[in-house]
């Protein structure tokens, strides 16, 4: 009964390809996030959705497009992958959109672009 | 924007010693601070969330304190064990509700 799950766990692909990462949470939370952890281990927020609406959109290339079909799912689609996109991408969820409640993280998706 | 710093970047202690992990933040209007644990190749596990109205939060061998006036939070781990070896991250929200993370402190507990 994993709280926040992501698929795939590993993704190896070539430059120029388009790929998607899926995230699901079974915690009943209203807010979901995508974070990127680079090679230096810094975690930075990319997007946040609350009740399927985009509420945080950091300075991220347009090649990244999140989609939330319902409150329990937040997917990340990446077009025209570049070498610099290689990183670990984490999905997270929380009961609120204001950073008041705890955030729960998925296991991460390690993306390698060759 | 909230800036979060964790020093030292790495720490190695013998088993049984108490661990003290430091976290500094720039915006004293912070309304909570969360501590996470990250094992190699794994996701983040939430350890403690301490609200600004609290000075301390405890869970088992873990104790987190928050001092808004000095811009500091400390995570204490009592009687460390080899299983405590991991990277510990702290994170606090800024007034735009985004969580800012420190770079983490990687802890090694030697048996």
PDB file of C-alpha atoms in Angstrom, chain A residues 9-10 33 35 37 40-45 56-58 90 97-108 110, chain B residues 1 4 31-32 34 36 38 41-49 51 89 93-94 96-103:
ATOM      1  CA  UNK A   9      11.851   3.832 -11.553  1.00  0.00           C
ATOM      2  CA  UNK A  10      14.563   4.086 -14.194  1.00  0.00           C
ATOM      3  CA  UNK A  33       4.259  18.217  -6.810  1.00  0.00           C
ATOM      4  CA  UNK A  35      10.661  18.051  -7.960  1.00  0.00           C
ATOM      5  CA  UNK A  37      17.124  16.484  -7.916  1.00  0.00           C
ATOM      6  CA  UNK A  40      24.636  17.740  -6.767  1.00  0.00           C
ATOM      7  CA  UNK A  41      21.581  16.470  -4.879  1.00  0.00           C
ATOM      8  CA  UNK A  42      19.786  19.826  -4.808  1.00  0.00           C
ATOM      9  CA  UNK A  43      16.021  19.376  -4.797  1.00  0.00           C
ATOM     10  CA  UNK A  44      14.054  22.041  -6.620  1.00  0.00           C
ATOM     11  CA  UNK A  45      10.353  22.339  -7.158  1.00  0.00           C
ATOM     12  CA  UNK A  56       3.148  26.527  -8.982  1.00  0.00           C
ATOM     13  CA  UNK A  57       5.042  26.686 -12.228  1.00  0.00           C
ATOM     14  CA  UNK A  58       8.700  27.362 -11.688  1.00  0.00           C
ATOM     15  CA  UNK A  90      10.419  13.073  -7.475  1.00  0.00           C
ATOM     16  CA  UNK A  97      -1.176  23.787  -1.013  1.00  0.00           C
ATOM     17  CA  UNK A  98       0.442  26.221   1.408  1.00  0.00           C
ATOM     18  CA  UNK A  99       3.338  24.185   2.739  1.00  0.00           C
ATOM     19  CA  UNK A 100       1.641  23.857   6.136  1.00  0.00           C
ATOM     20  CA  UNK A 101       1.293  20.090   6.145  1.00  0.00           C
ATOM     21  CA  UNK A 102       3.908  17.424   5.556  1.00  0.00           C
ATOM     22  CA  UNK A 103       4.914  16.470   2.054  1.00  0.00           C
ATOM     23  CA  UNK A 104       5.231  12.803   1.202  1.00  0.00           C
ATOM     24  CA  UNK A 105       7.596  11.757  -1.552  1.00  0.00           C
ATOM     25  CA  UNK A 106       7.619   8.973  -4.081  1.00  0.00           C
ATOM     26  CA  UNK A 107      10.686   6.772  -4.672  1.00  0.00           C
ATOM     27  CA  UNK A 108      11.906   8.853  -7.612  1.00  0.00           C
ATOM     28  CA  UNK A 110      16.107   8.298 -12.424  1.00  0.00           C
TER      29      UNK A 110
ATOM     30  CA  UNK B   1      12.848  33.525  -1.230  1.00  0.00           C
ATOM     31  CA  UNK B   4      18.222  26.878   3.448  1.00  0.00           C
ATOM     32  CA  UNK B  31       5.828  28.781   9.548  1.00  0.00           C
ATOM     33  CA  UNK B  32       7.237  25.263   9.732  1.00  0.00           C
ATOM     34  CA  UNK B  34      10.403  19.615   7.842  1.00  0.00           C
ATOM     35  CA  UNK B  36      13.635  14.251   5.780  1.00  0.00           C
ATOM     36  CA  UNK B  38      17.086  10.033   2.059  1.00  0.00           C
ATOM     37  CA  UNK B  41      18.933   5.712  -4.604  1.00  0.00           C
ATOM     38  CA  UNK B  42      15.694   6.144  -2.672  1.00  0.00           C
ATOM     39  CA  UNK B  43      13.050   8.776  -2.146  1.00  0.00           C
ATOM     40  CA  UNK B  44      12.655  11.075   0.818  1.00  0.00           C
ATOM     41  CA  UNK B  45      11.080   9.882   4.048  1.00  0.00           C
ATOM     42  CA  UNK B  46       9.490  12.525   6.232  1.00  0.00           C
ATOM     43  CA  UNK B  47      10.904  12.378   9.768  1.00  0.00           C
ATOM     44  CA  UNK B  48       9.462  15.362  11.587  1.00  0.00           C
ATOM     45  CA  UNK B  49       7.483  18.482  10.817  1.00  0.00           C
ATOM     46  CA  UNK B  51       5.462  24.122  13.344  1.00  0.00           C
ATOM     47  CA  UNK B  89      17.581  17.126   4.486  1.00  0.00           C
ATOM     48  CA  UNK B  93       8.428  27.040   2.933  1.00  0.00           C
ATOM     49  CA  UNK B  94       8.733  30.594   1.705  1.00  0.00           C
ATOM     50  CA  UNK B  96       5.008  31.778  -1.963  1.00  0.00           C
ATOM     51  CA  UNK B  97       4.346  28.340  -0.397  1.00  0.00           C
ATOM     52  CA  UNK B  98       7.277  26.704  -2.183  1.00  0.00           C
ATOM     53  CA  UNK B  99       9.437  24.354  -0.165  1.00  0.00           C
ATOM     54  CA  UNK B 100      13.145  25.221  -0.198  1.00  0.00           C
ATOM     55  CA  UNK B 101      15.551  22.400   0.584  1.00  0.00           C
ATOM     56  CA  UNK B 102      19.007  22.370   2.046  1.00  0.00           C
ATOM     57  CA  UNK B 103      21.692  20.354   0.274  1.00  0.00           C
TER      58      UNK B 103
END
